[in-house]
Amino acid sequence: MTIIYVDNNATTAIAREVRQAMEPFFTEHYFNPSSMYEPAKRTARAVAAARETIARFLGAAPQEVLFTACATESNNAAIFGATRANPSRRHILTTAVEHPAVLEVCKELARSGYEVTFLSVDRAGNLDLGEFVRALRPDTLLVSIMHANNETGVVFPIERLSRIVKETDPSILFHTDATQTAGKIPIRLDRELIHVDMLSFSGHKLHAPKGIGALYVRRGTAWRPWMIGGHQEGGRRAGTENVPYIVGMAKAVELAAEHAAEEETRIRRLRDRLEEGILERVPWVEINGRGAPRLPNTLNVACHFIEGEGILYQLNEHGICASSGSACTSGSLEPSHVLRAMQVPFTAVQGSVRFSLSRYNTEEEIDRILEVFPRVVASLRRISPYWDSQTNAPRPEAEQMLVSAAPQPA
Ligand code: PLP
């Protein structure tokens, strides 16, 4: 059976060019870049060149880019590193819809005595700017807000939020988790994101392998290293450099930069076709995040009256790989914390499916999903207790429950 992979917010296929760029560093160029002999200097030069490529891609200086093992490590390092450098400030501002790699770090800090504000979002997934401004305090140490949400693709206005923070108090640090935006939409730390102090991302979301990430720390930021040991990365992240993966991530970034505009347009067109096709063919669905700015590749469909797990199971039978939320929450029956924060009605919060595309998806694959998905939804509804198969519509009491669960006008 041919596989249709539309779970690219979970991870991506490694690009052939990336694999080829990495290959020599597994074989003949295996040396430790810190060693003094000539063959090792070549690996050190490869790491330096990769750092320059990534810095250029971000609009940063090479010495502001640190290599890590993943975005989870980058987020931990950004947040814990900020607390270590600023012990007198005790308030952190974040959102309720962050990836666990930020959310759990903030909860851990809350358990150890920090005050953490978790901002919520509206039905479309947008933050309330007024609430954001009111949440800033004289003792705020750090604001950590994701660039785009991994489940819905909703993009937060980081340019505006970081400007507000610096206009309020330049000593408050601003971190953004850009794991879902790197390679999908532009990131310019020398222009729009000039007020961002720290930024995290990961190789495996942009066609590099799993196990490599980066943390940007703006020069002059009050931050202390989190991973302590050897002198690598200018003493700011200990551990022998993962040379092949660093080279691979730089190649992936280069490819993303080369084709950025054309890919963004093509992927957005495919996503929009899938979205419109689903809305035309499947009744009682809504698009989570539709009223907000969204990543071009992400589509999160809430299907009322059925379970996302059932949909995924049946899509899988047809070779279609999608997800019911973040990879970490799929597989559990807990509704996603993101969809709960967005107040997705209870009849759909368990029935949400995420399709996330990449440059490798084709029109034919979208057509195939549009053929299979409506049939899958219809077959699951036939066995749903909320659904009346005679009328092929929700039972009146289910529809009534849905109407009464909708947010009431103020
Ligand atoms: N942050 C976001 C927004 C993500 O989507 C992910 C992965 O899904 C992570 C962080 C964690 O990335 P990694 O797997 O590289 O640790």
mmCIF file with all atom_site columns, N, CA and C in Angstrom, residues 161-228:
data_model
loop_
_atom_site.group_PDB
_atom_site.id
_atom_site.type_symbol
_atom_site.label_atom_id
_atom_site.label_alt_id
_atom_site.label_comp_id
_atom_site.label_asym_id
_atom_site.label_entity_id
_atom_site.label_seq_id
_atom_site.pdbx_PDB_ins_code
_atom_site.Cartn_x
_atom_site.Cartn_y
_atom_site.Cartn_z
_atom_site.occupancy
_atom_site.B_iso_or_equiv
_atom_site.pdbx_formal_charge
_atom_site.auth_seq_id
_atom_site.auth_comp_id
_atom_site.auth_asym_id
_atom_site.auth_atom_id
_atom_site.pdbx_PDB_model_num
ATOM 1   N N  . LEU A 1 161 ? 4.149  41.325 19.969 1.00 0.00 ? 161 LEU A N  1
ATOM 2   C CA . LEU A 1 161 ? 4.235  40.981 21.395 1.00 0.00 ? 161 LEU A CA 1
ATOM 3   C C  . LEU A 1 161 ? 5.616  41.327 21.947 1.00 0.00 ? 161 LEU A C  1
ATOM 4   N N  . SER A 1 162 ? 6.660  41.008 21.168 1.00 0.00 ? 162 SER A N  1
ATOM 5   C CA . SER A 1 162 ? 8.013  41.263 21.685 1.00 0.00 ? 162 SER A CA 1
ATOM 6   C C  . SER A 1 162 ? 8.283  42.769 21.742 1.00 0.00 ? 162 SER A C  1
ATOM 7   N N  . ARG A 1 163 ? 7.701  43.520 20.787 1.00 0.00 ? 163 ARG A N  1
ATOM 8   C CA . ARG A 1 163 ? 7.875  44.987 20.826 1.00 0.00 ? 163 ARG A CA 1
ATOM 9   C C  . ARG A 1 163 ? 7.195  45.560 22.075 1.00 0.00 ? 163 ARG A C  1
ATOM 10  N N  . ILE A 1 164 ? 5.990  45.085 22.348 1.00 0.00 ? 164 ILE A N  1
ATOM 11  C CA . ILE A 1 164 ? 5.265  45.573 23.532 1.00 0.00 ? 164 ILE A CA 1
ATOM 12  C C  . ILE A 1 164 ? 6.091  45.296 24.793 1.00 0.00 ? 164 ILE A C  1
ATOM 13  N N  . VAL A 1 165 ? 6.668  44.091 24.857 1.00 0.00 ? 165 VAL A N  1
ATOM 14  C CA . VAL A 1 165 ? 7.456  43.720 26.045 1.00 0.00 ? 165 VAL A CA 1
ATOM 15  C C  . VAL A 1 165 ? 8.632  44.677 26.226 1.00 0.00 ? 165 VAL A C  1
ATOM 16  N N  . LYS A 1 166 ? 9.371  44.927 25.132 1.00 0.00 ? 166 LYS A N  1
ATOM 17  C CA . LYS A 1 166 ? 10.570 45.759 25.262 1.00 0.00 ? 166 LYS A CA 1
ATOM 18  C C  . LYS A 1 166 ? 10.209 47.227 25.515 1.00 0.00 ? 166 LYS A C  1
ATOM 19  N N  . GLU A 1 167 ? 9.038  47.664 24.988 1.00 0.00 ? 167 GLU A N  1
ATOM 20  C CA . GLU A 1 167 ? 8.617  49.044 25.260 1.00 0.00 ? 167 GLU A CA 1
ATOM 21  C C  . GLU A 1 167 ? 8.175  49.186 26.723 1.00 0.00 ? 167 GLU A C  1
ATOM 22  N N  . THR A 1 168 ? 7.660  48.085 27.276 1.00 0.00 ? 168 THR A N  1
ATOM 23  C CA . THR A 1 168 ? 7.208  48.113 28.670 1.00 0.00 ? 168 THR A CA 1
ATOM 24  C C  . THR A 1 168 ? 8.406  48.087 29.617 1.00 0.00 ? 168 THR A C  1
ATOM 25  N N  . ASP A 1 169 ? 9.344  47.172 29.339 1.00 0.00 ? 169 ASP A N  1
ATOM 26  C CA . ASP A 1 169 ? 10.515 47.034 30.203 1.00 0.00 ? 169 ASP A CA 1
ATOM 27  C C  . ASP A 1 169 ? 11.589 46.259 29.427 1.00 0.00 ? 169 ASP A C  1
ATOM 28  N N  . PRO A 1 170 ? 12.629 46.952 28.945 1.00 0.00 ? 170 PRO A N  1
ATOM 29  C CA . PRO A 1 170 ? 13.628 46.284 28.089 1.00 0.00 ? 170 PRO A CA 1
ATOM 30  C C  . PRO A 1 170 ? 14.352 45.133 28.789 1.00 0.00 ? 170 PRO A C  1
ATOM 31  N N  . SER A 1 171 ? 14.281 45.072 30.132 1.00 0.00 ? 171 SER A N  1
ATOM 32  C CA . SER A 1 171 ? 15.023 43.982 30.783 1.00 0.00 ? 171 SER A CA 1
ATOM 33  C C  . SER A 1 171 ? 14.217 42.676 30.879 1.00 0.00 ? 171 SER A C  1
ATOM 34  N N  . ILE A 1 172 ? 12.949 42.712 30.461 1.00 0.00 ? 172 ILE A N  1
ATOM 35  C CA . ILE A 1 172 ? 12.195 41.441 30.399 1.00 0.00 ? 172 ILE A CA 1
ATOM 36  C C  . ILE A 1 172 ? 12.693 40.670 29.181 1.00 0.00 ? 172 ILE A C  1
ATOM 37  N N  . LEU A 1 173 ? 12.995 39.394 29.369 1.00 0.00 ? 173 LEU A N  1
ATOM 38  C CA . LEU A 1 173 ? 13.491 38.584 28.251 1.00 0.00 ? 173 LEU A CA 1
ATOM 39  C C  . LEU A 1 173 ? 12.326 38.021 27.450 1.00 0.00 ? 173 LEU A C  1
ATOM 40  N N  . PHE A 1 174 ? 12.533 37.917 26.133 1.00 0.00 ? 174 PHE A N  1
ATOM 41  C CA . PHE A 1 174 ? 11.480 37.363 25.279 1.00 0.00 ? 174 PHE A CA 1
ATOM 42  C C  . PHE A 1 174 ? 12.031 36.134 24.549 1.00 0.00 ? 174 PHE A C  1
ATOM 43  N N  . HIS A 1 175 ? 11.373 34.991 24.780 1.00 0.00 ? 175 HIS A N  1
ATOM 44  C CA . HIS A 1 175 ? 11.740 33.746 24.097 1.00 0.00 ? 175 HIS A CA 1
ATOM 45  C C  . HIS A 1 175 ? 10.584 33.277 23.237 1.00 0.00 ? 175 HIS A C  1
ATOM 46  N N  . THR A 1 176 ? 10.905 32.764 22.047 1.00 0.00 ? 176 THR A N  1
ATOM 47  C CA . THR A 1 176 ? 9.844  32.146 21.241 1.00 0.00 ? 176 THR A CA 1
ATOM 48  C C  . THR A 1 176 ? 10.279 30.771 20.756 1.00 0.00 ? 176 THR A C  1
ATOM 49  N N  . ASP A 1 177 ? 9.330  29.828 20.838 1.00 0.00 ? 177 ASP A N  1
ATOM 50  C CA . ASP A 1 177 ? 9.549  28.476 20.338 1.00 0.00 ? 177 ASP A CA 1
ATOM 51  C C  . ASP A 1 177 ? 9.110  28.482 18.876 1.00 0.00 ? 177 ASP A C  1
ATOM 52  N N  . ALA A 1 178 ? 10.103 28.491 17.980 1.00 0.00 ? 178 ALA A N  1
ATOM 53  C CA . ALA A 1 178 ? 9.806  28.611 16.542 1.00 0.00 ? 178 ALA A CA 1
ATOM 54  C C  . ALA A 1 178 ? 9.926  27.259 15.843 1.00 0.00 ? 178 ALA A C  1
ATOM 55  N N  . THR A 1 179 ? 9.721  26.189 16.599 1.00 0.00 ? 179 THR A N  1
ATOM 56  C CA . THR A 1 179 ? 9.909  24.849 16.041 1.00 0.00 ? 179 THR A CA 1
ATOM 57  C C  . THR A 1 179 ? 9.003  24.595 14.841 1.00 0.00 ? 179 THR A C  1
ATOM 58  N N  . GLN A 1 180 ? 7.790  25.157 14.867 1.00 0.00 ? 180 GLN A N  1
ATOM 59  C CA . GLN A 1 180 ? 6.877  24.895 13.743 1.00 0.00 ? 180 GLN A CA 1
ATOM 60  C C  . GLN A 1 180 ? 6.966  25.948 12.646 1.00 0.00 ? 180 GLN A C  1
ATOM 61  N N  . THR A 1 181 ? 7.721  27.018 12.864 1.00 0.00 ? 181 THR A N  1
ATOM 62  C CA . THR A 1 181 ? 7.787  28.038 11.814 1.00 0.00 ? 181 THR A CA 1
ATOM 63  C C  . THR A 1 181 ? 9.079  27.967 11.008 1.00 0.00 ? 181 THR A C  1
ATOM 64  N N  . ALA A 1 182 ? 10.168 27.493 11.635 1.00 0.00 ? 182 ALA A N  1
ATOM 65  C CA . ALA A 1 182 ? 11.447 27.464 10.918 1.00 0.00 ? 182 ALA A CA 1
ATOM 66  C C  . ALA A 1 182 ? 11.300 26.634 9.646  1.00 0.00 ? 182 ALA A C  1
ATOM 67  N N  . GLY A 1 183 ? 11.566 27.247 8.519  1.00 0.00 ? 183 GLY A N  1
ATOM 68  C CA . GLY A 1 183 ? 11.444 26.550 7.241  1.00 0.00 ? 183 GLY A CA 1
ATOM 69  C C  . GLY A 1 183 ? 10.068 26.688 6.616  1.00 0.00 ? 183 GLY A C  1
ATOM 70  N N  . LYS A 1 184 ? 9.080  27.195 7.373  1.00 0.00 ? 184 LYS A N  1
ATOM 71  C CA . LYS A 1 184 ? 7.727  27.308 6.801  1.00 0.00 ? 184 LYS A CA 1
ATOM 72  C C  . LYS A 1 184 ? 7.367  28.759 6.505  1.00 0.00 ? 184 LYS A C  1
ATOM 73  N N  . ILE A 1 185 ? 7.727  29.662 7.419  1.00 0.00 ? 185 ILE A N  1
ATOM 74  C CA . ILE A 1 185 ? 7.497  31.096 7.177  1.00 0.00 ? 185 ILE A CA 1
ATOM 75  C C  . ILE A 1 185 ? 8.789  31.827 7.577  1.00 0.00 ? 185 ILE A C  1
ATOM 76  N N  . PRO A 1 186 ? 8.994  33.050 7.062  1.00 0.00 ? 186 PRO A N  1
ATOM 77  C CA . PRO A 1 186 ? 10.272 33.725 7.344  1.00 0.00 ? 186 PRO A CA 1
ATOM 78  C C  . PRO A 1 186 ? 10.482 34.014 8.840  1.00 0.00 ? 186 PRO A C  1
ATOM 79  N N  . ILE A 1 187 ? 11.737 33.884 9.249  1.00 0.00 ? 187 ILE A N  1
ATOM 80  C CA . ILE A 1 187 ? 12.144 34.281 10.608 1.00 0.00 ? 187 ILE A CA 1
ATOM 81  C C  . ILE A 1 187 ? 13.296 35.258 10.425 1.00 0.00 ? 187 ILE A C  1
ATOM 82  N N  . ARG A 1 188 ? 13.110 36.511 10.796 1.00 0.00 ? 188 ARG A N  1
ATOM 83  C CA . ARG A 1 188 ? 14.189 37.486 10.649 1.00 0.00 ? 188 ARG A CA 1
ATOM 84  C C  . ARG A 1 188 ? 14.435 38.150 11.993 1.00 0.00 ? 188 ARG A C  1
ATOM 85  N N  . LEU A 1 189 ? 15.494 37.711 12.658 1.00 0.00 ? 189 LEU A N  1
ATOM 86  C CA . LEU A 1 189 ? 15.815 38.273 13.976 1.00 0.00 ? 189 LEU A CA 1
ATOM 87  C C  . LEU A 1 189 ? 16.469 39.642 13.865 1.00 0.00 ? 189 LEU A C  1
ATOM 88  N N  . ASP A 1 190 ? 16.848 40.038 12.634 1.00 0.00 ? 190 ASP A N  1
ATOM 89  C CA . ASP A 1 190 ? 17.432 41.372 12.445 1.00 0.00 ? 190 ASP A CA 1
ATOM 90  C C  . ASP A 1 190 ? 16.391 42.367 11.948 1.00 0.00 ? 190 ASP A C  1
ATOM 91  N N  . ARG A 1 191 ? 15.162 41.883 11.695 1.00 0.00 ? 191 ARG A N  1
ATOM 92  C CA . ARG A 1 191 ? 14.123 42.800 11.209 1.00 0.00 ? 191 ARG A CA 1
ATOM 93  C C  . ARG A 1 191 ? 12.879 42.677 12.095 1.00 0.00 ? 191 ARG A C  1
ATOM 94  N N  . GLU A 1 192 ? 11.854 41.911 11.619 1.00 0.00 ? 192 GLU A N  1
ATOM 95  C CA . GLU A 1 192 ? 10.585 41.831 12.373 1.00 0.00 ? 192 GLU A CA 1
ATOM 96  C C  . GLU A 1 192 ? 10.808 41.359 13.811 1.00 0.00 ? 192 GLU A C  1
ATOM 97  N N  . LEU A 1 193 ? 11.726 40.415 13.990 1.00 0.00 ? 193 LEU A N  1
ATOM 98  C CA . LEU A 1 193 ? 11.878 39.816 15.327 1.00 0.00 ? 193 LEU A CA 1
ATOM 99  C C  . LEU A 1 193 ? 13.071 40.411 16.091 1.00 0.00 ? 193 LEU A C  1
ATOM 100 N N  . ILE A 1 194 ? 13.330 41.677 15.845 1.00 0.00 ? 194 ILE A N  1
ATOM 101 C CA . ILE A 1 194 ? 14.492 42.342 16.460 1.00 0.00 ? 194 ILE A CA 1
ATOM 102 C C  . ILE A 1 194 ? 14.388 42.376 17.994 1.00 0.00 ? 194 ILE A C  1
ATOM 103 N N  . HIS A 1 195 ? 13.170 42.273 18.546 1.00 0.00 ? 195 HIS A N  1
ATOM 104 C CA . HIS A 1 195 ? 13.004 42.318 20.001 1.00 0.00 ? 195 HIS A CA 1
ATOM 105 C C  . HIS A 1 195 ? 12.982 40.942 20.658 1.00 0.00 ? 195 HIS A C  1
ATOM 106 N N  . VAL A 1 196 ? 13.207 39.904 19.858 1.00 0.00 ? 196 VAL A N  1
ATOM 107 C CA . VAL A 1 196 ? 13.243 38.543 20.421 1.00 0.00 ? 196 VAL A CA 1
ATOM 108 C C  . VAL A 1 196 ? 14.662 38.273 20.927 1.00 0.00 ? 196 VAL A C  1
ATOM 109 N N  . ASP A 1 197 ? 14.778 37.814 22.171 1.00 0.00 ? 197 ASP A N  1
ATOM 110 C CA . ASP A 1 197 ? 16.102 37.547 22.747 1.00 0.00 ? 197 ASP A CA 1
ATOM 111 C C  . ASP A 1 197 ? 16.557 36.111 22.509 1.00 0.00 ? 197 ASP A C  1
ATOM 112 N N  . MET A 1 198 ? 15.577 35.175 22.527 1.00 0.00 ? 198 MET A N  1
ATOM 113 C CA . MET A 1 198 ? 15.940 33.758 22.391 1.00 0.00 ? 198 MET A CA 1
ATOM 114 C C  . MET A 1 198 ? 14.910 33.069 21.501 1.00 0.00 ? 198 MET A C  1
ATOM 115 N N  . LEU A 1 199 ? 15.379 32.119 20.691 1.00 0.00 ? 199 LEU A N  1
ATOM 116 C CA . LEU A 1 199 ? 14.476 31.429 19.762 1.00 0.00 ? 199 LEU A CA 1
ATOM 117 C C  . LEU A 1 199 ? 14.948 29.982 19.609 1.00 0.00 ? 199 LEU A C  1
ATOM 118 N N  . SER A 1 200 ? 14.002 29.057 19.654 1.00 0.00 ? 200 SER A N  1
ATOM 119 C CA . SER A 1 200 ? 14.335 27.624 19.568 1.00 0.00 ? 200 SER A CA 1
ATOM 120 C C  . SER A 1 200 ? 13.769 27.016 18.298 1.00 0.00 ? 200 SER A C  1
ATOM 121 N N  . PHE A 1 201 ? 14.491 26.053 17.745 1.00 0.00 ? 201 PHE A N  1
ATOM 122 C CA . PHE A 1 201 ? 13.882 25.202 16.717 1.00 0.00 ? 201 PHE A CA 1
ATOM 123 C C  . PHE A 1 201 ? 14.627 23.881 16.618 1.00 0.00 ? 201 PHE A C  1
ATOM 124 N N  . SER A 1 202 ? 14.096 23.012 15.748 1.00 0.00 ? 202 SER A N  1
ATOM 125 C CA . SER A 1 202 ? 14.558 21.635 15.699 1.00 0.00 ? 202 SER A CA 1
ATOM 126 C C  . SER A 1 202 ? 14.759 21.207 14.255 1.00 0.00 ? 202 SER A C  1
ATOM 127 N N  . GLY A 1 203 ? 15.760 20.361 13.989 1.00 0.00 ? 203 GLY A N  1
ATOM 128 C CA . GLY A 1 203 ? 16.024 19.949 12.611 1.00 0.00 ? 203 GLY A CA 1
ATOM 129 C C  . GLY A 1 203 ? 14.945 19.072 12.006 1.00 0.00 ? 203 GLY A C  1
ATOM 130 N N  . HIS A 1 204 ? 14.348 18.202 12.834 1.00 0.00 ? 204 HIS A N  1
ATOM 131 C CA . HIS A 1 204 ? 13.503 17.163 12.228 1.00 0.00 ? 204 HIS A CA 1
ATOM 132 C C  . HIS A 1 204 ? 12.148 17.658 11.745 1.00 0.00 ? 204 HIS A C  1
ATOM 133 N N  . LYS A 1 205 ? 11.847 18.947 11.976 1.00 0.00 ? 205 LYS A N  1
ATOM 134 C CA . LYS A 1 205 ? 10.603 19.489 11.419 1.00 0.00 ? 205 LYS A CA 1
ATOM 135 C C  . LYS A 1 205 ? 10.833 20.105 10.043 1.00 0.00 ? 205 LYS A C  1
ATOM 136 N N  . LEU A 1 206 ? 12.094 20.169 9.615  1.00 0.00 ? 206 LEU A N  1
ATOM 137 C CA . LEU A 1 206 ? 12.355 20.762 8.293  1.00 0.00 ? 206 LEU A CA 1
ATOM 138 C C  . LEU A 1 206 ? 13.272 19.892 7.453  1.00 0.00 ? 206 LEU A C  1
ATOM 139 N N  . HIS A 1 207 ? 13.039 18.577 7.514  1.00 0.00 ? 207 HIS A N  1
ATOM 140 C CA . HIS A 1 207 ? 13.694 17.612 6.632  1.00 0.00 ? 207 HIS A CA 1
ATOM 141 C C  . HIS A 1 207 ? 15.157 17.342 6.978  1.00 0.00 ? 207 HIS A C  1
ATOM 142 N N  . ALA A 1 208 ? 15.550 17.591 8.233  1.00 0.00 ? 208 ALA A N  1
ATOM 143 C CA . ALA A 1 208 ? 16.833 17.126 8.767  1.00 0.00 ? 208 ALA A CA 1
ATOM 144 C C  . ALA A 1 208 ? 16.493 15.993 9.747  1.00 0.00 ? 208 ALA A C  1
ATOM 145 N N  . PRO A 1 209 ? 17.493 15.285 10.281 1.00 0.00 ? 209 PRO A N  1
ATOM 146 C CA . PRO A 1 209 ? 17.141 14.165 11.174 1.00 0.00 ? 209 PRO A CA 1
ATOM 147 C C  . PRO A 1 209 ? 16.692 14.619 12.555 1.00 0.00 ? 209 PRO A C  1
ATOM 148 N N  . LYS A 1 210 ? 16.098 13.673 13.290 1.00 0.00 ? 210 LYS A N  1
ATOM 149 C CA . LYS A 1 210 ? 15.772 13.893 14.708 1.00 0.00 ? 210 LYS A CA 1
ATOM 150 C C  . LYS A 1 210 ? 17.069 13.887 15.504 1.00 0.00 ? 210 LYS A C  1
ATOM 151 N N  . GLY A 1 211 ? 17.128 14.669 16.586 1.00 0.00 ? 211 GLY A N  1
ATOM 152 C CA . GLY A 1 211 ? 18.319 14.637 17.435 1.00 0.00 ? 211 GLY A CA 1
ATOM 153 C C  . GLY A 1 211 ? 19.233 15.837 17.229 1.00 0.00 ? 211 GLY A C  1
ATOM 154 N N  . ILE A 1 212 ? 18.751 16.865 16.544 1.00 0.00 ? 212 ILE A N  1
ATOM 155 C CA . ILE A 1 212 ? 19.548 18.088 16.408 1.00 0.00 ? 212 ILE A CA 1
ATOM 156 C C  . ILE A 1 212 ? 18.599 19.298 16.468 1.00 0.00 ? 212 ILE A C  1
ATOM 157 N N  . GLY A 1 213 ? 19.011 20.294 17.221 1.00 0.00 ? 213 GLY A N  1
ATOM 158 C CA . GLY A 1 213 ? 18.208 21.508 17.348 1.00 0.00 ? 213 GLY A CA 1
ATOM 159 C C  . GLY A 1 213 ? 19.120 22.705 17.465 1.00 0.00 ? 213 GLY A C  1
ATOM 160 N N  . ALA A 1 214 ? 18.525 23.875 17.579 1.00 0.00 ? 214 ALA A N  1
ATOM 161 C CA . ALA A 1 214 ? 19.327 25.088 17.735 1.00 0.00 ? 214 ALA A CA 1
ATOM 162 C C  . ALA A 1 214 ? 18.636 26.026 18.718 1.00 0.00 ? 214 ALA A C  1
ATOM 163 N N  . LEU A 1 215 ? 19.458 26.783 19.402 1.00 0.00 ? 215 LEU A N  1
ATOM 164 C CA . LEU A 1 215 ? 18.947 27.857 20.270 1.00 0.00 ? 215 LEU A CA 1
ATOM 165 C C  . LEU A 1 215 ? 19.675 29.132 19.873 1.00 0.00 ? 215 LEU A C  1
ATOM 166 N N  . TYR A 1 216 ? 18.895 30.160 19.570 1.00 0.00 ? 216 TYR A N  1
ATOM 167 C CA . TYR A 1 216 ? 19.470 31.476 19.306 1.00 0.00 ? 216 TYR A CA 1
ATOM 168 C C  . TYR A 1 216 ? 19.424 32.261 20.609 1.00 0.00 ? 216 TYR A C  1
ATOM 169 N N  . VAL A 1 217 ? 20.552 32.850 20.985 1.00 0.00 ? 217 VAL A N  1
ATOM 170 C CA . VAL A 1 217 ? 20.577 33.737 22.152 1.00 0.00 ? 217 VAL A CA 1
ATOM 171 C C  . VAL A 1 217 ? 21.203 35.054 21.694 1.00 0.00 ? 217 VAL A C  1
ATOM 172 N N  . ARG A 1 218 ? 20.407 36.116 21.703 1.00 0.00 ? 218 ARG A N  1
ATOM 173 C CA . ARG A 1 218 ? 20.902 37.416 21.234 1.00 0.00 ? 218 ARG A CA 1
ATOM 174 C C  . ARG A 1 218 ? 22.084 37.881 22.079 1.00 0.00 ? 218 ARG A C  1
ATOM 175 N N  . ARG A 1 219 ? 23.078 38.465 21.422 1.00 0.00 ? 219 ARG A N  1
ATOM 176 C CA . ARG A 1 219 ? 24.255 38.970 22.135 1.00 0.00 ? 219 ARG A CA 1
ATOM 177 C C  . ARG A 1 219 ? 23.808 39.930 23.248 1.00 0.00 ? 219 ARG A C  1
ATOM 178 N N  . GLY A 1 220 ? 24.369 39.774 24.436 1.00 0.00 ? 220 GLY A N  1
ATOM 179 C CA . GLY A 1 220 ? 24.050 40.687 25.533 1.00 0.00 ? 220 GLY A CA 1
ATOM 180 C C  . GLY A 1 220 ? 22.870 40.234 26.388 1.00 0.00 ? 220 GLY A C  1
ATOM 181 N N  . THR A 1 221 ? 22.211 39.128 26.003 1.00 0.00 ? 221 THR A N  1
ATOM 182 C CA . THR A 1 221 ? 21.060 38.648 26.781 1.00 0.00 ? 221 THR A CA 1
ATOM 183 C C  . THR A 1 221 ? 21.522 38.116 28.141 1.00 0.00 ? 221 THR A C  1
ATOM 184 N N  . ALA A 1 222 ? 20.764 38.463 29.172 1.00 0.00 ? 222 ALA A N  1
ATOM 185 C CA . ALA A 1 222 ? 21.094 37.975 30.526 1.00 0.00 ? 222 ALA A CA 1
ATOM 186 C C  . ALA A 1 222 ? 20.659 36.516 30.617 1.00 0.00 ? 222 ALA A C  1
ATOM 187 N N  . TRP A 1 223 ? 21.558 35.619 30.257 1.00 0.00 ? 223 TRP A N  1
ATOM 188 C CA . TRP A 1 223 ? 21.254 34.192 30.150 1.00 0.00 ? 223 TRP A CA 1
ATOM 189 C C  . TRP A 1 223 ? 22.472 33.404 30.581 1.00 0.00 ? 223 TRP A C  1
ATOM 190 N N  . ARG A 1 224 ? 22.261 32.276 31.251 1.00 0.00 ? 224 ARG A N  1
ATOM 191 C CA . ARG A 1 224 ? 23.411 31.437 31.638 1.00 0.00 ? 224 ARG A CA 1
ATOM 192 C C  . ARG A 1 224 ? 23.253 30.041 31.070 1.00 0.00 ? 224 ARG A C  1
ATOM 193 N N  . PRO A 1 225 ? 24.370 29.402 30.748 1.00 0.00 ? 225 PRO A N  1
ATOM 194 C CA . PRO A 1 225 ? 24.289 28.067 30.143 1.00 0.00 ? 225 PRO A CA 1
ATOM 195 C C  . PRO A 1 225 ? 23.532 27.090 31.036 1.00 0.00 ? 225 PRO A C  1
ATOM 196 N N  . TRP A 1 226 ? 22.879 26.161 30.368 1.00 0.00 ? 226 TRP A N  1
ATOM 197 C CA . TRP A 1 226 ? 22.063 25.179 31.079 1.00 0.00 ? 226 TRP A CA 1
ATOM 198 C C  . TRP A 1 226 ? 22.778 23.833 31.108 1.00 0.00 ? 226 TRP A C  1
ATOM 199 N N  . MET A 1 227 ? 23.372 23.489 29.979 1.00 0.00 ? 227 MET A N  1
ATOM 200 C CA . MET A 1 227 ? 24.120 22.220 29.887 1.00 0.00 ? 227 MET A CA 1
ATOM 201 C C  . MET A 1 227 ? 25.583 22.528 30.165 1.00 0.00 ? 227 MET A C  1
ATOM 202 N N  . ILE A 1 228 ? 26.073 22.020 31.305 1.00 0.00 ? 228 ILE A N  1
ATOM 203 C CA . ILE A 1 228 ? 27.407 22.432 31.758 1.00 0.00 ? 228 ILE A CA 1
ATOM 204 C C  . ILE A 1 228 ? 28.381 21.260 31.628 1.00 0.00 ? 228 ILE A C  1
#
